[in-house]
PDB file of C-alpha atoms in Angstrom:
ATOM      1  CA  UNK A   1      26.034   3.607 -12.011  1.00  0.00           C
ATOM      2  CA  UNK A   2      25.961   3.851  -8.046  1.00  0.00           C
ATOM      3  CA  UNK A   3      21.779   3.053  -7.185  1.00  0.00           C
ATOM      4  CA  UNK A   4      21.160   5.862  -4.434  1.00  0.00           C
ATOM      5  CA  UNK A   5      18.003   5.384  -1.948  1.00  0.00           C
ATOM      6  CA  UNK A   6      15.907   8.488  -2.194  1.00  0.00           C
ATOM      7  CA  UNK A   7      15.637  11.252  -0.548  1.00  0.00           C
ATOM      8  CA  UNK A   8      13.543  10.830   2.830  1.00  0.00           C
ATOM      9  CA  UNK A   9      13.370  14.161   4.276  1.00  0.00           C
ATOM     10  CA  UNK A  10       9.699  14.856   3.512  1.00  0.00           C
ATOM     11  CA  UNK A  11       6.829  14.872   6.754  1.00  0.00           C
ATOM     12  CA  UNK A  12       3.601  13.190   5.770  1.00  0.00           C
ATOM     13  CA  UNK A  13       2.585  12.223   9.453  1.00  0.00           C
ATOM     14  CA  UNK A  14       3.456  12.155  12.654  1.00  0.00           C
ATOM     15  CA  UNK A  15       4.191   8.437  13.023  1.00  0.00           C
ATOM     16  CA  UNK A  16       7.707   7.900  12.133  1.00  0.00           C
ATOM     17  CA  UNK A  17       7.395   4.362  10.704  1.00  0.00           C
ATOM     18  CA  UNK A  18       4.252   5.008   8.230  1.00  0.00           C
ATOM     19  CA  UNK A  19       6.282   8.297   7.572  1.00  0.00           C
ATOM     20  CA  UNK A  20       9.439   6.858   6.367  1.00  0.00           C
ATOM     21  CA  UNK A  21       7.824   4.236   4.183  1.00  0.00           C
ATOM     22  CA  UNK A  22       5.067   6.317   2.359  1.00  0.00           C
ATOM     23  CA  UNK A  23       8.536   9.054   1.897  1.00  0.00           C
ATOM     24  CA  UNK A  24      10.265   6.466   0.423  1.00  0.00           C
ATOM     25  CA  UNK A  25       7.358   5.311  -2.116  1.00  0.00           C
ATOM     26  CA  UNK A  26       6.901   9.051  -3.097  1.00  0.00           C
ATOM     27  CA  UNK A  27      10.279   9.829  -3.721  1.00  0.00           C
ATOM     28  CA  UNK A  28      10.462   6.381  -6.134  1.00  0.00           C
ATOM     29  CA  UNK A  29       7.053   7.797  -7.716  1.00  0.00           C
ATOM     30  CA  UNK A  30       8.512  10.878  -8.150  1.00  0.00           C
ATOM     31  CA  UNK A  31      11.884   9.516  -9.749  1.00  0.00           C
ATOM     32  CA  UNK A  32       9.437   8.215 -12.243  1.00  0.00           C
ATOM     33  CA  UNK A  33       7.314  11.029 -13.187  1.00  0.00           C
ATOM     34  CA  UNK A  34       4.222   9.113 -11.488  1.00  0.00           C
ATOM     35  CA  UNK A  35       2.209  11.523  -9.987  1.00  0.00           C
ATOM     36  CA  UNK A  36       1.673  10.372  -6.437  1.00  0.00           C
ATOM     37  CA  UNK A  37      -0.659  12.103  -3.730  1.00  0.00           C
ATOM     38  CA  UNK A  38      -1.275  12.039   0.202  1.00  0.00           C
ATOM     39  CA  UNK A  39      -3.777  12.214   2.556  1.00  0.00           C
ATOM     40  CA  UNK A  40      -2.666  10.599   5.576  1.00  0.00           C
ATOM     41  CA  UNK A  41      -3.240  11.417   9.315  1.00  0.00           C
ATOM     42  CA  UNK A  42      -1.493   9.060  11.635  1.00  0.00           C
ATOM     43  CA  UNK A  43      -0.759   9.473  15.112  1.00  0.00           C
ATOM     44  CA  UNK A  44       3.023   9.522  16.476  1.00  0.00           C
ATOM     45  CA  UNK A  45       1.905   6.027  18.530  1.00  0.00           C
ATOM     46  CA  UNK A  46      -0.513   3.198  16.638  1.00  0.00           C
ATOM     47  CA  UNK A  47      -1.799   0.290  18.681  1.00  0.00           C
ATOM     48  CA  UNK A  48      -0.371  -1.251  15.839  1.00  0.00           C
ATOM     49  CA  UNK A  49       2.974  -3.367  15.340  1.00  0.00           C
ATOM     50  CA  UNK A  50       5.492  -1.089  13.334  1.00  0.00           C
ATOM     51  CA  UNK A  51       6.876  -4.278  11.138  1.00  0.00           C
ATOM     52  CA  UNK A  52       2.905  -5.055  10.319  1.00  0.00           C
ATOM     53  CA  UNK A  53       2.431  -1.068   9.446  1.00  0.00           C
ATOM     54  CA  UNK A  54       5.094  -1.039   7.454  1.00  0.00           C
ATOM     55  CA  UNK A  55       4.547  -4.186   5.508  1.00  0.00           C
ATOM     56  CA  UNK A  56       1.161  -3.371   4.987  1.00  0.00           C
ATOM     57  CA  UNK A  57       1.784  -0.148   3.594  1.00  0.00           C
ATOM     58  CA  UNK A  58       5.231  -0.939   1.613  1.00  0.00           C
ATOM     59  CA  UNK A  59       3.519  -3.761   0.288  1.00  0.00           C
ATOM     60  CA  UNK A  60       0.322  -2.084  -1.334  1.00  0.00           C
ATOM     61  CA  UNK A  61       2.763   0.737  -2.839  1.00  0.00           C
ATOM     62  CA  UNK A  62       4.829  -1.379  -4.168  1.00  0.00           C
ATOM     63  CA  UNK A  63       1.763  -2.875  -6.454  1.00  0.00           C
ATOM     64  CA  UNK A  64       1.077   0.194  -7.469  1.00  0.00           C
ATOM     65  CA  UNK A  65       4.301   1.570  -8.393  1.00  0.00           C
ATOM     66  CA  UNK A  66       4.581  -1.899 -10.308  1.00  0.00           C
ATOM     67  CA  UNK A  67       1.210  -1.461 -11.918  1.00  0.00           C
ATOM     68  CA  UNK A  68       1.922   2.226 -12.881  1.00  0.00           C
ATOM     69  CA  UNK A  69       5.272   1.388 -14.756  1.00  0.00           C
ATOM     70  CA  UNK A  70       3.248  -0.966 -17.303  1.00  0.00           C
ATOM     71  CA  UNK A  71       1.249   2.388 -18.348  1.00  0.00           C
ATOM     72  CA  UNK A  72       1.316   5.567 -20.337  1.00  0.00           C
ATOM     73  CA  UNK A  73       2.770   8.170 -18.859  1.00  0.00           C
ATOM     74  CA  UNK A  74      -0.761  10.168 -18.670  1.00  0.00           C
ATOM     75  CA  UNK A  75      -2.335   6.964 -17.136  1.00  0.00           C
ATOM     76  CA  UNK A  76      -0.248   6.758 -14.225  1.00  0.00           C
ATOM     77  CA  UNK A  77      -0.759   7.671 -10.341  1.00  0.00           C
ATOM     78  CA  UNK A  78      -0.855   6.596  -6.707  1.00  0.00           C
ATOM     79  CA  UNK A  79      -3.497   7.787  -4.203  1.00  0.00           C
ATOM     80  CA  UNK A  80      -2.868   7.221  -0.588  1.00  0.00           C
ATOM     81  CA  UNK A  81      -5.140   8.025   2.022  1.00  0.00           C
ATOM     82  CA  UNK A  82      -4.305   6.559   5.751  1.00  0.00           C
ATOM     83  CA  UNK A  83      -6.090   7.839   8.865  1.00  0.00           C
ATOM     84  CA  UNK A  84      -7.191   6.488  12.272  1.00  0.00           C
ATOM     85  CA  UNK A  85     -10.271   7.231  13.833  1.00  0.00           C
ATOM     86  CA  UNK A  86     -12.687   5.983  16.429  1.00  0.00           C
ATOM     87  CA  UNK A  87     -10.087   2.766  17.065  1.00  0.00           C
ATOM     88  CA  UNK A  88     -10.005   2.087  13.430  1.00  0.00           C
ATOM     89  CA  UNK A  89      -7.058   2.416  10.486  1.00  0.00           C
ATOM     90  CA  UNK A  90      -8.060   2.818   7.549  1.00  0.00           C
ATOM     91  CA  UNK A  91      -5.775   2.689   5.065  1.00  0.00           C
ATOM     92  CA  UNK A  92      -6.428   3.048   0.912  1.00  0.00           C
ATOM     93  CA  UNK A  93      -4.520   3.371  -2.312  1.00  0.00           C
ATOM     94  CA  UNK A  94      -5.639   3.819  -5.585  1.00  0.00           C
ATOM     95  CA  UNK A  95      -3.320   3.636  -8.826  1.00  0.00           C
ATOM     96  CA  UNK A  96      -3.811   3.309 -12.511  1.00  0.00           C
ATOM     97  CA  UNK A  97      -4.214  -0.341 -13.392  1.00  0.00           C
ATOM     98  CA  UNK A  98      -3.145  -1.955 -17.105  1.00  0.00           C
ATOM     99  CA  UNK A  99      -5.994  -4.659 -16.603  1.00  0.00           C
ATOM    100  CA  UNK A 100      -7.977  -6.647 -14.433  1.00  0.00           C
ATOM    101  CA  UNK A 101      -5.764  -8.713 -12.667  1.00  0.00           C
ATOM    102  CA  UNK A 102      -6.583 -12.660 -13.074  1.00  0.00           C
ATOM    103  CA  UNK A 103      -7.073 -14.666  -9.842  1.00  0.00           C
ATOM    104  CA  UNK A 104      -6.218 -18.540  -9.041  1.00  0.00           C
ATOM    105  CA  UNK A 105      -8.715 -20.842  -7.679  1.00  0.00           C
ATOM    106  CA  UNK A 106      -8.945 -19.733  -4.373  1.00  0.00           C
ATOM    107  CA  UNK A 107      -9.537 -16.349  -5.366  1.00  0.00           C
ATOM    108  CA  UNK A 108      -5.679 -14.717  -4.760  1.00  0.00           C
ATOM    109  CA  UNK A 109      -4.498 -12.329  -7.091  1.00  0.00           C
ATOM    110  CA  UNK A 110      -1.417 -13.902  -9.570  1.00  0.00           C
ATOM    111  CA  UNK A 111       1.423 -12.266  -9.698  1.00  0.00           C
ATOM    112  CA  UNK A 112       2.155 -10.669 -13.264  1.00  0.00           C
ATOM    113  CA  UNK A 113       5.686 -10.827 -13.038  1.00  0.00           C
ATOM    114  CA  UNK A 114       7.522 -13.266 -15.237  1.00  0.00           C
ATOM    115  CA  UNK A 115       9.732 -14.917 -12.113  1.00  0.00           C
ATOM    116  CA  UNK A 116       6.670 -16.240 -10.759  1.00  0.00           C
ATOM    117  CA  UNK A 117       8.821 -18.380  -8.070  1.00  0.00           C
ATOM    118  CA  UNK A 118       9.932 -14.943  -6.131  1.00  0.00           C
ATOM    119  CA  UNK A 119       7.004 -12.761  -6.930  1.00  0.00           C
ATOM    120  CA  UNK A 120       2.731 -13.285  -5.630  1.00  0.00           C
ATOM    121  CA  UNK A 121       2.676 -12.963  -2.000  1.00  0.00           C
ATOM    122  CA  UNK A 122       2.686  -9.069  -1.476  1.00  0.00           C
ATOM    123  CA  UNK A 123      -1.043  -9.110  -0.908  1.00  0.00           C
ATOM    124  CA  UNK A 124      -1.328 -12.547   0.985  1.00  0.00           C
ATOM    125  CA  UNK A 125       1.232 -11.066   3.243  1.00  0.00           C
ATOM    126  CA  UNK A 126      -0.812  -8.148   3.566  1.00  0.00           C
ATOM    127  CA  UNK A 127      -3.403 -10.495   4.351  1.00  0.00           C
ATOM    128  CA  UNK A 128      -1.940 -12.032   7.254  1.00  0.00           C
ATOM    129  CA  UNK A 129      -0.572  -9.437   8.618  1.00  0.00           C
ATOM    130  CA  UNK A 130      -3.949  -8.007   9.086  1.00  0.00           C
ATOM    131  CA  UNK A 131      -5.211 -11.240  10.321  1.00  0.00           C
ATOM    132  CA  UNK A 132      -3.532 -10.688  13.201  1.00  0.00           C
ATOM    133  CA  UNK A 133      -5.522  -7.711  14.299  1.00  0.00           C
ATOM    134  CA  UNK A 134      -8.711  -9.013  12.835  1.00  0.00           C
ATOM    135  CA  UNK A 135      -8.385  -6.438   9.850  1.00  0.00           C
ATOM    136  CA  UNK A 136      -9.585  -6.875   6.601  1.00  0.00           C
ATOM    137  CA  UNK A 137      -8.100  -6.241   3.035  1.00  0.00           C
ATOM    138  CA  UNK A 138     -10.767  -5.093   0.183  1.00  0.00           C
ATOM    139  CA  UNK A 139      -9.376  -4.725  -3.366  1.00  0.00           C
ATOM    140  CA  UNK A 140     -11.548  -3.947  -6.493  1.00  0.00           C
ATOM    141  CA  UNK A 141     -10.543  -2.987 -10.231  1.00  0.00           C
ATOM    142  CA  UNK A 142     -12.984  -0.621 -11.858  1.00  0.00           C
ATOM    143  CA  UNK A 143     -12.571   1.052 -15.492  1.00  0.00           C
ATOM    144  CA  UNK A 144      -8.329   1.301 -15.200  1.00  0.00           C
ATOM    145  CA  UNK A 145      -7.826   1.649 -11.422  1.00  0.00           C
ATOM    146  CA  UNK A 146      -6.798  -0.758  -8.941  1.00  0.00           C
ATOM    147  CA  UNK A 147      -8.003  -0.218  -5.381  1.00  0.00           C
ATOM    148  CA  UNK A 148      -6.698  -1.561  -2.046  1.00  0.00           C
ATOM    149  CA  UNK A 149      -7.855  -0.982   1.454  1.00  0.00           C
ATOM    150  CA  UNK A 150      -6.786  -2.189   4.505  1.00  0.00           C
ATOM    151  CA  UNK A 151      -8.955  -2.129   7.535  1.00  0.00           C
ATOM    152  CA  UNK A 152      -7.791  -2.847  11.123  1.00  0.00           C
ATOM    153  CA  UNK A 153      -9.632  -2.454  14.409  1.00  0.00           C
ATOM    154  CA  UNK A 154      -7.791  -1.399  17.499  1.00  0.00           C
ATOM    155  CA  UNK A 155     -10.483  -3.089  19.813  1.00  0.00           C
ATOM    156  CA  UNK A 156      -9.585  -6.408  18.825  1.00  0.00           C
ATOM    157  CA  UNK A 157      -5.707  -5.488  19.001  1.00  0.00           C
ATOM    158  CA  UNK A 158      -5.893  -4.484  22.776  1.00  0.00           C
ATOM    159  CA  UNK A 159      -7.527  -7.976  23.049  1.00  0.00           C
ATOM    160  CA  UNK A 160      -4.468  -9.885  22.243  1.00  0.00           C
TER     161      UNK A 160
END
């Protein structure tokens, strides 16, 4: 069986690179029945890098889809809301969660995949990527949902 990228020709926002990844994430969600919603309002230009964008953003969906293929059917779904306002990007998914996910010592989530070797450093690479604009990365897990939002100021990026 030939694997065949989804198709990308949906418009979520103006910005083509936040555009093509959160296109490509819904049209995997949809593939697999996971109901998958959008709020996002991005500008065509971000004062922020393109590659960190992206990786921010195809990181966190990529947990999600993850986390939503361990469920039922009926618990599954993605929430993303993005926008950028007053020199700030906000950006914040929410998806149905199996459990609480366990943490190692210095408080980073573990991965739950079994390769553990090539698997774990989605959200520390979130992490640094936001680092470098000073952004921060909140995640909770509250009564089957997973949370993750990404902060990033654009004062501090014009600084550097």
């Amino acid at each position: 069986a030939v694997s065949r990228i989804p198709s990308l020709e949906m418009d979520f926002c103006e910005n083509r690179a936040a555009d093509s990844v959160v296109g490509y994430y819904c049209a995997l969600a949809k593939r697999e029945n996971i109901p998958y919603s959008v709020q996002i309002d991005l500008p065509e230009c971000l004062p922020v890098d393109e590659i960190n964008l992206c990786l921010v953003l195809s990181n966190l969906l990529e947990n999600a889809l993850e986390a939503c293929r361990k469920l039922p059917q009926e618990q599954r779904y993605i929430m993303l809301e993005a926008t950028y306002i007053k020199e700030m990007l906000q950006i914040c998914i929410k998806n149905g969660s199996p459990e609480k996910l366990k943490k190692d010592n210095s408080g980073r989530y573990l991965t739950t995949k079994k390769d553990t070797s090539c698997h774990g450093i989605g959200l520390a690479s979130v992490e640094q990527a936001l680092a470098d604009y000073d952004g921060e990365l909140f995640t909770q897990y509250e009564n089957g949902e997973f949370q993750a939002s990404a902060v990033l100021y654009s004062n501090s990026i014009e600084e550097k």
